XYZ file of C-alpha atoms in Angstrom:
743
model
C 9.439 -21.126 -36.849
C 11.671 -21.140 -33.832
C 11.226 -20.528 -30.089
C 12.196 -17.178 -28.921
C 14.825 -16.167 -26.372
C 13.803 -15.526 -22.843
C 15.213 -13.576 -19.538
C 13.790 -12.461 -16.313
C 13.008 -9.314 -14.717
C 13.160 -8.266 -10.988
C 9.509 -7.673 -10.716
C 7.614 -10.074 -13.135
C 3.943 -9.501 -12.901
C 2.378 -8.928 -16.089
C 3.922 -8.237 -19.786
C 2.492 -6.254 -22.446
C 2.972 -8.290 -25.757
C 2.744 -5.834 -28.655
C 2.951 -6.499 -32.283
C 3.150 -3.464 -34.499
C 2.172 -3.839 -38.129
C 2.763 -1.439 -41.187
C 1.606 2.020 -40.708
C 1.925 2.186 -36.794
C 4.113 4.649 -35.188
C 7.621 3.370 -33.922
C 7.391 2.586 -30.339
C 9.387 4.797 -27.960
C 10.995 2.014 -26.103
C 11.707 -0.786 -28.516
C 13.658 -2.681 -26.269
C 10.666 -3.180 -24.188
C 8.203 -4.433 -26.886
C 7.623 -7.448 -29.074
C 7.107 -6.668 -32.710
C 6.400 -8.442 -36.029
C 8.914 -6.784 -38.290
C 8.513 -6.313 -42.012
C 5.621 -5.464 -44.401
C 2.398 -7.605 -43.671
C 0.392 -6.033 -46.174
C -0.906 -7.782 -49.242
C 2.071 -6.826 -51.246
C 4.301 -8.622 -48.981
C 2.780 -11.903 -49.868
C 5.204 -13.752 -52.077
C 3.351 -15.311 -55.138
C 4.681 -17.121 -58.313
C 6.286 -15.184 -60.741
C 3.710 -14.837 -63.592
C 3.966 -17.232 -66.318
C 5.754 -16.010 -69.558
C 3.338 -15.252 -72.231
C 2.257 -17.987 -74.468
C 1.617 -17.961 -78.154
C 1.314 -21.153 -80.397
C 2.752 -19.496 -83.206
C 3.995 -20.257 -85.861
C 0.689 -21.909 -85.790
C -2.091 -21.431 -88.281
C -4.618 -19.249 -87.060
C -7.558 -20.502 -85.523
C -9.895 -19.205 -88.254
C -8.081 -21.348 -90.732
C -9.236 -24.599 -89.285
C -12.379 -25.944 -88.132
C -10.563 -27.397 -85.038
C -10.150 -24.547 -82.440
C -6.890 -24.270 -80.800
C -7.237 -25.137 -77.000
C -7.440 -21.952 -74.745
C -4.659 -21.611 -72.394
C -4.078 -19.164 -69.185
C -2.053 -19.800 -66.178
C -3.849 -20.662 -62.952
C -4.401 -17.492 -61.004
C -2.754 -17.088 -57.672
C -4.838 -18.266 -54.935
C -6.158 -15.787 -52.276
C -3.704 -13.351 -50.264
C -3.935 -10.983 -47.707
C -6.426 -8.974 -49.784
C -9.079 -11.390 -48.675
C -8.576 -10.591 -44.899
C -9.675 -7.726 -42.949
C -8.262 -7.853 -39.543
C -5.199 -9.236 -37.747
C -5.925 -10.758 -33.986
C -3.435 -12.437 -31.591
C -3.954 -14.870 -28.873
C -1.433 -15.962 -26.118
C -1.987 -19.333 -24.150
C 0.227 -21.018 -21.697
C 0.381 -22.028 -17.998
C -1.828 -19.940 -15.727
C -3.573 -17.969 -18.431
C -7.113 -18.970 -18.040
C -9.097 -19.916 -21.176
C -11.314 -17.382 -23.033
C -14.657 -18.929 -23.337
C -16.003 -16.216 -25.915
C -13.791 -17.673 -28.960
C -12.494 -20.720 -30.369
C -10.144 -20.971 -33.385
C -9.748 -23.443 -36.122
C -6.869 -25.860 -35.852
C -6.160 -24.649 -32.156
C -6.634 -27.546 -29.861
C -6.628 -25.503 -26.705
C -8.694 -22.726 -28.127
C -7.939 -19.165 -27.006
C -6.539 -18.566 -23.653
C -5.978 -15.055 -23.685
C -7.165 -13.046 -26.926
C -6.331 -9.488 -27.580
C -6.315 -6.888 -30.158
C -7.917 -6.297 -33.588
C -6.140 -4.292 -36.192
C -6.825 -3.772 -39.977
C -4.493 -5.454 -42.187
C -3.537 -1.978 -43.532
C -1.543 -1.296 -40.403
C -1.984 -0.767 -36.535
C -0.819 -2.121 -33.152
C -1.995 -5.375 -31.740
C -1.519 -5.136 -27.931
C -2.624 -7.777 -25.178
C -1.662 -7.833 -21.497
C -0.636 -11.306 -20.369
C 0.773 -12.724 -17.009
C 4.539 -12.989 -16.969
C 5.460 -16.782 -17.187
C 7.222 -19.601 -18.956
C 6.067 -21.378 -22.350
C 3.678 -18.674 -23.944
C 2.510 -19.816 -27.221
C 1.768 -16.666 -29.269
C -0.411 -16.913 -32.333
C -1.278 -14.456 -35.013
C -4.600 -14.865 -36.832
C -6.047 -13.193 -40.037
C -9.952 -12.813 -39.956
C -11.937 -12.572 -43.506
C -14.933 -11.077 -42.113
C -15.407 -7.386 -43.201
C -16.687 -5.924 -40.203
C -14.443 -2.894 -39.702
C -12.210 -4.350 -36.918
C -14.374 -3.332 -34.019
C -13.450 -3.856 -30.256
C -13.155 -7.494 -28.737
C -15.830 -6.970 -26.275
C -18.260 -6.602 -28.919
C -17.254 -8.760 -31.676
C -14.934 -11.578 -30.167
C -18.070 -13.786 -29.170
C -20.590 -15.989 -31.048
C -23.581 -14.235 -32.544
C -26.026 -15.789 -30.109
C -24.159 -13.865 -27.331
C -24.691 -10.469 -29.228
C -21.438 -10.473 -30.844
C -20.852 -10.829 -34.694
C -19.247 -13.815 -36.452
C -15.860 -13.090 -37.951
C -15.660 -15.694 -40.097
C -13.031 -18.422 -39.912
C -9.672 -17.256 -38.612
C -6.586 -18.358 -40.366
C -3.552 -19.089 -38.086
C -0.654 -17.176 -39.877
C 2.169 -17.367 -37.515
C 3.126 -19.097 -34.127
C 5.981 -19.005 -31.817
C 6.601 -20.184 -28.265
C 8.600 -17.858 -25.602
C 9.242 -17.671 -21.761
C 7.563 -14.308 -21.423
C 9.465 -12.816 -18.579
C 10.473 -9.861 -20.657
C 8.899 -8.327 -23.650
C 10.235 -10.070 -26.861
C 10.710 -9.117 -30.559
C 9.059 -11.193 -33.143
C 10.081 -11.208 -36.890
C 7.266 -12.596 -39.214
C 8.496 -13.604 -42.740
C 5.971 -13.990 -45.665
C 5.970 -17.380 -47.524
C 3.267 -18.293 -49.726
C 2.038 -21.990 -49.910
C 0.033 -22.912 -52.854
C -1.236 -25.906 -51.288
C -2.500 -24.238 -48.249
C -3.007 -20.662 -49.269
C -4.330 -19.361 -46.026
C -1.008 -20.157 -44.191
C 0.660 -16.809 -45.504
C 3.143 -16.351 -42.807
C 4.950 -19.812 -41.796
C 8.266 -18.464 -40.422
C 8.873 -16.723 -36.992
C 12.325 -15.827 -36.086
C 14.593 -14.059 -33.632
C 15.369 -10.584 -35.068
C 19.067 -11.287 -35.148
C 18.358 -14.556 -37.223
C 19.321 -14.499 -40.661
C 16.871 -13.392 -42.807
C 14.890 -15.920 -44.606
C 13.755 -15.601 -48.002
C 10.797 -17.617 -49.759
C 11.722 -20.859 -51.327
C 12.147 -20.008 -55.223
C 9.886 -21.292 -57.463
C 11.081 -23.600 -60.322
C 11.300 -21.498 -63.655
C 8.920 -22.406 -66.296
C 9.584 -22.479 -69.938
C 6.997 -24.110 -72.439
C 9.698 -24.843 -75.146
C 10.241 -26.808 -76.962
C 6.791 -26.706 -78.458
C 5.526 -30.009 -79.774
C 5.778 -30.496 -83.471
C 2.847 -28.942 -85.469
C 1.092 -30.369 -88.467
C -1.969 -28.335 -89.718
C -3.599 -31.423 -91.497
C -5.260 -32.802 -89.555
C -4.294 -30.930 -86.602
C -2.791 -33.048 -83.879
C -4.252 -32.884 -80.518
C -2.590 -30.600 -78.360
C -1.917 -30.769 -74.826
C 0.655 -28.369 -73.279
C 3.432 -29.871 -70.935
C 2.016 -29.463 -67.385
C 3.541 -26.539 -65.605
C 5.425 -28.120 -62.558
C 3.564 -27.135 -59.237
C 5.808 -24.671 -56.965
C 7.357 -26.976 -54.340
C 7.383 -25.679 -50.592
C 8.240 -27.492 -47.327
C 7.081 -25.421 -44.124
C 10.086 -24.658 -42.184
C 11.225 -27.205 -39.701
C 10.872 -26.497 -36.093
C 10.213 -27.921 -32.571
C 8.636 -26.618 -29.500
C 9.373 -28.033 -25.948
C 6.315 -28.227 -23.340
C 8.600 -25.798 -21.213
C 12.252 -24.581 -21.540
C 13.211 -24.806 -17.913
C 13.260 -27.900 -15.941
C 14.747 -29.553 -12.935
C 17.685 -31.862 -12.793
C 16.547 -35.638 -13.211
C 13.242 -34.819 -14.636
C 12.030 -34.552 -18.330
C 10.151 -32.712 -20.839
C 8.468 -33.487 -24.266
C 9.485 -31.652 -27.160
C 6.809 -31.659 -30.139
C 8.325 -31.596 -33.890
C 6.647 -29.682 -36.689
C 7.041 -29.365 -40.401
C 10.071 -30.398 -42.333
C 10.356 -33.985 -44.083
C 9.560 -36.928 -42.036
C 11.216 -39.137 -40.972
C 13.360 -37.271 -38.079
C 16.530 -37.883 -36.206
C 17.529 -36.443 -32.797
C 20.714 -35.676 -31.025
C 21.993 -33.609 -28.083
C 24.424 -31.048 -29.522
C 25.524 -29.734 -26.127
C 24.974 -30.778 -22.271
C 23.958 -33.862 -20.955
C 20.789 -36.234 -20.862
C 19.129 -38.775 -22.881
C 16.382 -38.776 -25.617
C 13.570 -41.045 -26.298
C 12.392 -40.397 -29.806
C 8.861 -40.866 -31.274
C 7.338 -40.111 -34.807
C 6.758 -36.474 -34.257
C 8.047 -35.800 -30.913
C 11.006 -36.527 -28.552
C 11.381 -36.854 -24.802
C 14.341 -35.434 -23.046
C 15.495 -36.969 -19.855
C 17.773 -34.537 -17.766
C 20.558 -35.836 -16.029
C 21.583 -34.796 -12.388
C 23.992 -31.965 -13.683
C 22.639 -28.536 -14.200
C 23.326 -26.473 -17.181
C 21.963 -25.704 -20.735
C 21.165 -28.306 -23.267
C 20.732 -27.997 -26.808
C 18.767 -30.526 -28.544
C 18.628 -31.036 -32.350
C 16.154 -32.274 -34.836
C 17.164 -33.362 -38.452
C 14.487 -34.007 -41.041
C 15.288 -36.554 -43.955
C 16.477 -33.924 -46.371
C 19.044 -32.297 -43.753
C 17.230 -29.432 -42.325
C 17.968 -29.088 -38.724
C 16.402 -26.899 -35.934
C 17.930 -26.707 -32.352
C 16.151 -25.801 -28.983
C 17.963 -24.812 -25.837
C 16.601 -26.423 -22.399
C 17.588 -24.834 -19.214
C 18.176 -27.775 -16.612
C 18.422 -26.306 -13.229
C 18.856 -27.532 -9.650
C 15.183 -26.626 -8.211
C 15.296 -23.549 -6.318
C 14.741 -23.792 -2.497
C 14.483 -21.174 0.018
C 15.737 -20.954 3.502
C 13.885 -18.614 5.676
C 11.685 -18.386 8.841
C 8.079 -18.726 8.694
C 7.407 -16.016 11.233
C 8.784 -12.694 12.247
C 7.860 -9.786 14.723
C 6.829 -6.439 13.405
C 9.806 -4.026 12.579
C 12.045 -7.038 12.575
C 14.282 -8.467 9.756
C 14.694 -11.894 8.319
C 16.989 -13.279 5.876
C 15.662 -15.117 2.724
C 18.219 -17.196 1.355
C 17.758 -19.008 -2.130
C 19.932 -22.100 -3.217
C 19.527 -23.738 -6.466
C 18.144 -22.387 -9.738
C 20.438 -19.969 -11.892
C 21.745 -17.044 -9.836
C 21.831 -14.078 -9.563
C 18.411 -13.955 -7.930
C 15.942 -11.113 -7.753
C 13.440 -10.576 -4.800
C 10.215 -8.834 -4.736
C 7.210 -8.625 -2.277
C 3.959 -9.931 -4.177
C 1.709 -9.183 -1.584
C 1.540 -7.661 2.253
C 3.817 -4.930 3.827
C 7.622 -4.414 4.493
C 10.397 -4.282 2.253
C 13.173 -6.566 0.807
C 16.691 -5.625 -0.654
C 18.537 -7.428 -3.356
C 20.411 -9.578 -1.007
C 17.152 -10.970 0.514
C 17.051 -8.979 3.678
C 13.439 -8.512 4.472
C 12.217 -6.075 7.060
C 8.776 -6.181 8.444
C 6.439 -3.199 8.815
C 4.772 -2.397 11.770
C 1.428 -4.104 10.595
C 0.744 -7.660 11.190
C -0.204 -10.079 8.546
C 0.949 -12.577 6.075
C 3.510 -11.576 3.614
C 4.255 -13.334 0.428
C 7.900 -13.103 -1.206
C 8.741 -14.147 -4.544
C 12.296 -15.009 -5.728
C 13.123 -15.242 -9.208
C 16.557 -16.579 -10.956
C 17.806 -15.567 -14.416
C 15.948 -18.281 -16.341
C 12.618 -17.502 -15.057
C 12.473 -20.100 -12.208
C 10.880 -18.892 -9.132
C 9.639 -19.844 -5.664
C 7.242 -18.342 -3.414
C 7.656 -17.842 0.637
C 5.159 -16.942 2.845
C 6.073 -15.107 6.195
C 3.648 -14.308 8.785
C 4.396 -11.098 10.659
C 3.093 -10.886 14.195
C 2.951 -8.446 17.133
C 5.070 -9.892 20.149
C 2.955 -9.319 23.356
C 3.645 -9.767 26.901
C 1.151 -10.087 29.688
C 2.262 -10.146 33.520
C -0.382 -11.282 36.102
C 0.199 -11.266 39.895
C 1.902 -14.771 39.879
C 1.928 -15.757 36.286
C 2.801 -14.404 32.946
C 2.106 -15.004 29.322
C 3.721 -14.023 25.929
C 3.230 -14.232 22.120
C 6.606 -14.969 20.537
C 7.881 -16.954 17.419
C 6.854 -20.017 19.173
C 3.237 -18.999 19.641
C 1.415 -17.966 22.774
C 2.922 -19.420 26.175
C 2.307 -18.853 29.762
C 4.296 -19.847 33.069
C 4.107 -19.452 36.772
C 1.215 -20.122 38.947
C -1.318 -22.469 37.384
C -3.746 -23.989 40.069
C -6.736 -22.208 38.570
C -5.916 -23.441 34.799
C -4.592 -19.633 33.962
C -1.513 -21.057 32.137
C -4.001 -22.366 29.403
C -2.263 -25.559 28.651
C -4.991 -28.147 29.976
C -3.861 -28.561 33.321
C -4.238 -26.864 36.750
C -0.694 -26.813 38.124
C 2.373 -24.424 38.296
C 5.021 -24.503 35.562
C 8.538 -22.932 35.856
C 8.701 -23.409 31.912
C 6.511 -21.826 29.145
C 3.504 -23.890 28.561
C 1.533 -23.629 24.932
C -1.869 -22.159 25.453
C -4.535 -24.324 23.724
C -8.038 -23.431 22.464
C -6.885 -19.848 20.982
C -6.216 -18.727 17.434
C -2.569 -19.214 16.140
C -2.142 -15.644 16.101
C -3.627 -12.947 18.302
C -3.332 -9.286 18.596
C -3.875 -8.625 22.425
C -3.123 -10.249 25.484
C -3.502 -9.954 29.379
C -3.094 -11.636 32.733
C -4.885 -11.001 36.026
C -4.602 -12.645 39.206
C -5.649 -16.317 38.462
C -6.998 -15.686 34.909
C -5.716 -14.649 31.314
C -7.344 -13.510 28.260
C -6.591 -12.899 24.524
C -7.910 -10.915 21.657
C -8.030 -12.389 18.340
C -9.765 -11.704 14.882
C -12.512 -13.889 15.831
C -13.229 -12.367 19.040
C -11.990 -12.691 22.859
C -10.835 -15.790 24.545
C -10.161 -16.379 28.165
C -9.069 -19.253 30.721
C -8.450 -19.985 34.174
C -10.369 -19.061 37.350
C -14.087 -18.197 36.762
C -15.489 -17.865 40.471
C -16.891 -14.487 39.792
C -17.451 -14.886 36.190
C -14.145 -13.134 34.986
C -13.993 -15.498 32.082
C -17.098 -13.579 30.503
C -18.527 -16.926 29.170
C -21.731 -16.775 31.097
C -20.741 -19.512 33.613
C -18.545 -19.683 36.762
C -16.793 -22.690 35.951
C -13.072 -22.421 35.568
C -11.378 -23.484 32.262
C -7.748 -24.701 31.807
C -7.757 -23.817 27.973
C -8.869 -20.850 26.114
C -12.748 -20.542 25.698
C -14.615 -18.009 23.362
C -16.726 -15.742 25.647
C -20.452 -15.489 24.855
C -21.356 -13.953 22.538
C -18.630 -13.478 20.417
C -17.064 -10.068 20.378
C -15.551 -8.373 17.301
C -14.063 -4.941 17.144
C -12.315 -5.298 20.317
C -9.139 -3.010 20.503
C -8.245 -3.498 24.112
C -8.404 -5.769 26.947
C -7.161 -5.973 30.599
C -7.334 -8.550 33.251
C -7.688 -7.449 37.056
C -7.689 -9.137 40.312
C -11.093 -10.921 39.784
C -12.642 -8.755 36.840
C -11.792 -8.097 33.355
C -12.352 -5.050 31.027
C -12.047 -4.252 27.334
C -12.806 -1.641 24.649
C -15.128 -2.664 21.607
C -15.702 -0.165 18.952
C -14.847 2.581 21.486
C -17.131 1.589 24.140
C -15.975 0.223 27.655
C -17.247 -3.101 28.871
C -16.243 -5.136 32.159
C -17.088 -8.410 33.752
C -16.560 -10.487 36.651
C -16.449 -9.513 40.351
C -18.802 -6.601 40.819
C -17.926 -5.449 44.374
C -17.078 -1.888 45.187
C -18.600 -0.965 41.701
C -15.297 -1.914 39.858
C -17.523 -2.711 36.804
C -18.743 0.743 36.519
C -22.138 -0.133 35.511
C -23.715 1.660 38.640
C -23.998 -1.658 40.478
C -21.929 -3.741 42.915
C -23.148 -7.232 41.445
C -21.145 -9.626 39.670
C -21.677 -10.531 36.046
C -20.356 -13.419 34.041
C -20.952 -11.594 30.689
C -19.697 -8.214 29.725
C -21.652 -5.232 30.829
C -21.689 -1.675 29.483
C -19.419 0.858 31.694
C -21.731 3.779 32.319
C -20.888 6.756 30.381
C -18.012 5.275 28.524
C -19.898 4.828 25.399
C -17.662 6.226 22.921
C -14.030 7.627 22.357
C -12.404 5.080 24.916
C -8.641 4.581 23.755
C -7.387 2.798 26.825
C -8.551 0.557 29.851
C -7.162 -1.193 32.800
C -8.476 -3.398 35.558
C -6.734 -3.449 38.965
C -7.397 -4.812 42.198
C -10.765 -3.425 43.225
C -11.103 -0.475 40.737
C -10.839 0.235 37.123
C -9.523 3.247 35.069
C -9.960 4.466 31.209
C -9.098 6.992 28.937
C -11.902 8.612 26.985
C -11.467 11.450 24.605
C -7.990 12.225 26.082
C -9.028 12.435 29.786
C -8.686 9.980 32.512
C -11.701 8.277 34.443
C -11.638 5.776 37.288
C -14.324 3.892 39.292
C -14.480 1.176 42.079
C -12.868 1.274 45.376
C -11.152 4.427 46.662
C -9.815 3.551 50.231
C -6.281 4.645 49.268
C -7.172 7.538 46.748
C -6.584 5.252 43.737
C -9.604 7.022 41.802
C -7.559 10.183 41.876
C -10.552 12.340 42.499
C -8.933 14.234 45.651
C -11.269 12.401 48.145
C -11.703 8.714 49.362
C -15.149 8.331 47.973
C -15.554 5.239 46.167
C -17.825 5.273 43.023
C -19.720 2.532 41.053
C -19.629 4.610 37.862
C -16.533 6.434 36.188
C -15.414 9.657 37.724
C -12.905 12.093 36.217
C -9.288 12.026 37.484
C -8.439 15.319 39.032
C -6.121 17.387 36.794
C -6.082 14.962 33.925
C -8.953 15.972 31.749
C -6.933 16.124 28.549
C -3.556 14.863 27.239
C -3.798 11.481 28.456
C -2.233 8.707 26.435
C -2.402 5.514 28.364
C -3.481 4.353 31.979
C -2.495 1.610 34.521
C -4.559 0.497 37.708
C -2.362 -1.297 40.245
C -3.683 -3.008 43.641
C -4.164 0.228 45.468
C -2.502 2.941 43.225
C -2.862 4.130 39.472
C -0.512 5.777 37.133
C -1.053 7.470 33.677
C 1.209 8.450 30.503
C 0.721 11.840 29.289
C 1.155 12.672 25.312
C 4.405 14.287 26.227
C 5.875 10.810 27.663
C 5.554 12.153 31.217
C 3.996 9.934 34.023
C 1.820 10.972 36.987
C 0.628 8.596 39.580
C -1.814 8.704 42.570
C -3.016 6.487 45.616
C -1.278 4.406 47.911
C 2.569 5.154 48.363
C 3.783 3.294 51.277
C 6.935 1.929 49.368
C 7.376 4.818 47.087
C 5.196 3.402 44.125
C 4.300 6.759 43.137
C 8.003 7.769 42.058
C 7.513 11.288 43.420
C 10.435 10.911 45.886
C 8.102 10.456 48.863
C 6.261 7.487 50.549
C 3.155 9.895 51.158
C -0.348 8.945 49.786
C -1.653 11.374 47.243
C -5.473 11.587 46.478
C -4.606 13.392 42.889
C -2.131 12.724 40.398
C 1.478 13.600 41.269
C 4.304 13.742 38.642
C 6.906 10.767 38.680
C 10.354 12.705 39.209
C 12.594 12.829 37.074
C 9.972 13.354 34.194
C 11.373 10.622 31.733
C 9.552 10.147 28.617
C 7.586 6.496 28.906
C 6.370 4.277 25.965
C 5.188 1.389 28.113
C 3.816 1.658 31.573
C 2.847 -0.983 34.303
C 1.378 -0.988 38.087
C 2.212 -4.006 39.886
C 1.123 -4.837 43.529
C 3.130 -2.094 45.179
C 5.813 -1.130 42.489
C 5.716 0.621 39.122
C 7.615 0.380 35.890
C 7.936 2.196 32.634
C 10.223 2.012 29.579
C 12.353 4.818 28.415
C 14.413 5.769 25.480
C 17.523 4.028 27.469
C 15.632 0.963 29.011
C 13.541 0.455 31.827
C 13.130 2.230 35.168
C 11.208 0.948 38.107
C 10.389 2.419 41.400
C 8.441 1.157 44.699
C 8.519 -2.064 46.705
C 11.792 -4.151 46.122
C 11.581 -6.944 48.773
C 12.175 -9.498 46.108
C 14.228 -7.726 43.552
C 11.159 -6.678 41.510
C 13.007 -3.321 40.702
C 15.699 -5.146 38.703
C 18.475 -2.818 40.003
C 20.583 -5.692 41.649
C 19.330 -5.006 45.169
C 16.281 -5.382 47.506
C 16.083 -1.652 48.422
C 13.032 0.249 48.122
C 13.005 3.164 45.865
C 10.716 6.229 45.756
C 12.358 7.597 42.499
C 12.930 5.667 39.384
C 15.866 3.449 39.257
C 17.330 1.763 36.160
C 16.988 -2.035 35.431
C 20.040 -3.461 34.431
C 20.919 -5.713 31.305
C 18.049 -4.861 29.057
C 18.232 -3.414 25.451
C 15.467 -2.008 23.031
C 12.090 -2.506 24.551
C 8.832 -3.915 22.933
C 6.663 -4.583 25.977
C 6.798 -4.480 29.775
C 4.801 -5.837 32.884
C 4.624 -5.707 36.542
C 3.267 -8.275 38.807
C 3.000 -8.792 42.594
C 6.748 -8.959 43.398
C 8.373 -9.571 39.845
C 8.331 -7.770 36.510
C 9.119 -8.947 32.906
C 9.942 -7.204 29.475
C 10.143 -8.047 25.876
C 14.001 -6.954 25.254
C 15.678 -7.186 21.907
C 14.912 -11.005 21.044
C 14.136 -12.530 24.029
C 11.643 -12.319 27.013
C 13.282 -11.342 30.197
C 12.041 -11.447 33.786
C 13.349 -10.671 37.360
C 12.471 -10.559 41.032
C 10.227 -13.418 42.970
C 10.025 -16.718 41.571
C 8.069 -18.811 44.153
C 5.585 -19.790 41.585
C 7.937 -20.281 38.793
C 6.733 -16.806 37.420
C 10.288 -16.079 36.065
C 10.026 -18.903 33.638
C 13.662 -19.814 33.837
C 13.260 -23.556 34.775
C 13.538 -23.282 38.665
C 11.837 -21.360 41.666
C 14.819 -19.260 42.487
C 14.333 -15.692 42.390
C 16.728 -13.159 40.972
C 17.559 -9.497 41.379
C 18.392 -8.871 37.711
C 16.616 -9.864 34.532
C 17.231 -13.226 33.168
C 15.771 -14.877 29.963
C 12.704 -16.974 29.993
C 13.553 -20.478 28.897
C 12.936 -21.260 25.168
C 11.168 -18.016 24.090
C 12.411 -15.698 21.512
C 11.226 -13.222 19.440
């Protein structure tokens, strides 16, 4: 019996091991199946040739003498396959869980994976097995005449409701790395000393055909001399027993191993003692009685180990010694970005596949993330079946710009920078920082981030976390105590899809409903009250269908069922109702009852993005922050001119910014260069920000702005508190990268 050859596939998951017996239809894809070829019917059993007829003549007839001649008839051939009813197959090996239903005689590790039942008259055994190395394949014959029923009913013990199949007999065995379906040939050989072991050779289909060991011819001549009176006692010369030695073979625990490691190789059959040698390749051997331990050298390559028994029979096995495969790849990547997975070691060429998670990967290891965050499991295989897994976390890059501080989620985690006297940076301190500081107390990955005047909040899978100033309860944890690190608001809120921090209050969307907490003056919480709340309260009337929400200076706005609503202070027309009347509950924005996609509330003005990408603004306009070419206040929405399609929209204190297909445009107050056009000139019409690429996030603060552009976080404008994050306190009229952060 010899180990089968192996190779790898690009997408190794499971393999169907199929053994076709006589009478089965030929498979449509023979190169993708494993078969036992040849006739396995009872006629295929090689039995001794019948003995020649024996007659003692010329002897006197038995009747002529009172002494009867001894009766002689050759010993009948022992049992053959006619005693068996069914074939079964089992496969064991690494990563295959044991099947507790059945244990076979002489199988030390029992049945790991059992499949099929087919009558000896013909059929197909089929079993699905996880791809992998060192699969031990065994074929059994079963004697109980039960008609070969299903495994679910009968491969169990009688007390479990099954039927006893009788003793199973191992008739063939092979070991293979099952990365591709293999072909199996069984050769019939009869062993009178062990009549149940009917098939003792397993070969590759390209090996030379094996033939049964010939049995010695028998001739009873010369007969003993005969004298009838008195008859001599007669004892025929014993017939010599047929001599058969099972084929020599050996099986390594596994065929592929790293350099400078080792593997045990077990030897079976043949005639003991054995000698061992390395035919090709390098390494050393440590022999034992019935096994040999191979010690690989530091050189990769195939090694052929040979066993020779005492009568000169040999068997070779090939071991693949490899440099262990390693992977060079990032552990984290932003959505819709590309990462290179670079393998080394093993035996190239390599194949790449995504075992779980989204995205795509090509044959060169270039992985492209999908738009869905989560964990991705990538497998890389070499040509001999060695593989490595790599886990890649796909995250959403996030940007939040407050009045004087900013935060971002990037490759390195969640960081904040700028003003920090109230703990709004979340780094455990209460001090400003011109460098990004890692936020503590929140999960490693979040899916929402916002910054207000002196506090910040994040959404994670487990709930909402806030940190910073809490004088009005804007952290939402039931107290008025500041926190310099993230704390989970009480109670824990799941199902949150959006959150926004205003000047001294916070709003969010949970399961389509709007909630706000913090300072309640002017009715900015929208719960028909002007009272502060340190826990979330329901916004009146916005109980379902809410898709966007924004907390401004003294007012708030939301989108519900495609229509815009605002509530709170309205001294500058920031509610967009056509009046100056404030409201403690949401009121519809004039002319925006449908078709609204997003909304943003500033200090005293508001803007909305429509489903067609156009932008409309209303409220204060002293610096041109409405973008309509004037500096005239508007109590109802006016169109930003020109009507440039927008993806991201943000209102600052007295300025507004929106992303377009060609970059970012800003308009309004520009005293500190917050419009990013290289000047300090106010603009009542959109002006392009210089030096930006593709935009993934945007935010406007008191007198500065930031954007996620290509692989960097870029900021521009005022830097008095270090809010540009570039390591100093000097402002800039054009975008500059935040120090140490990349996407």
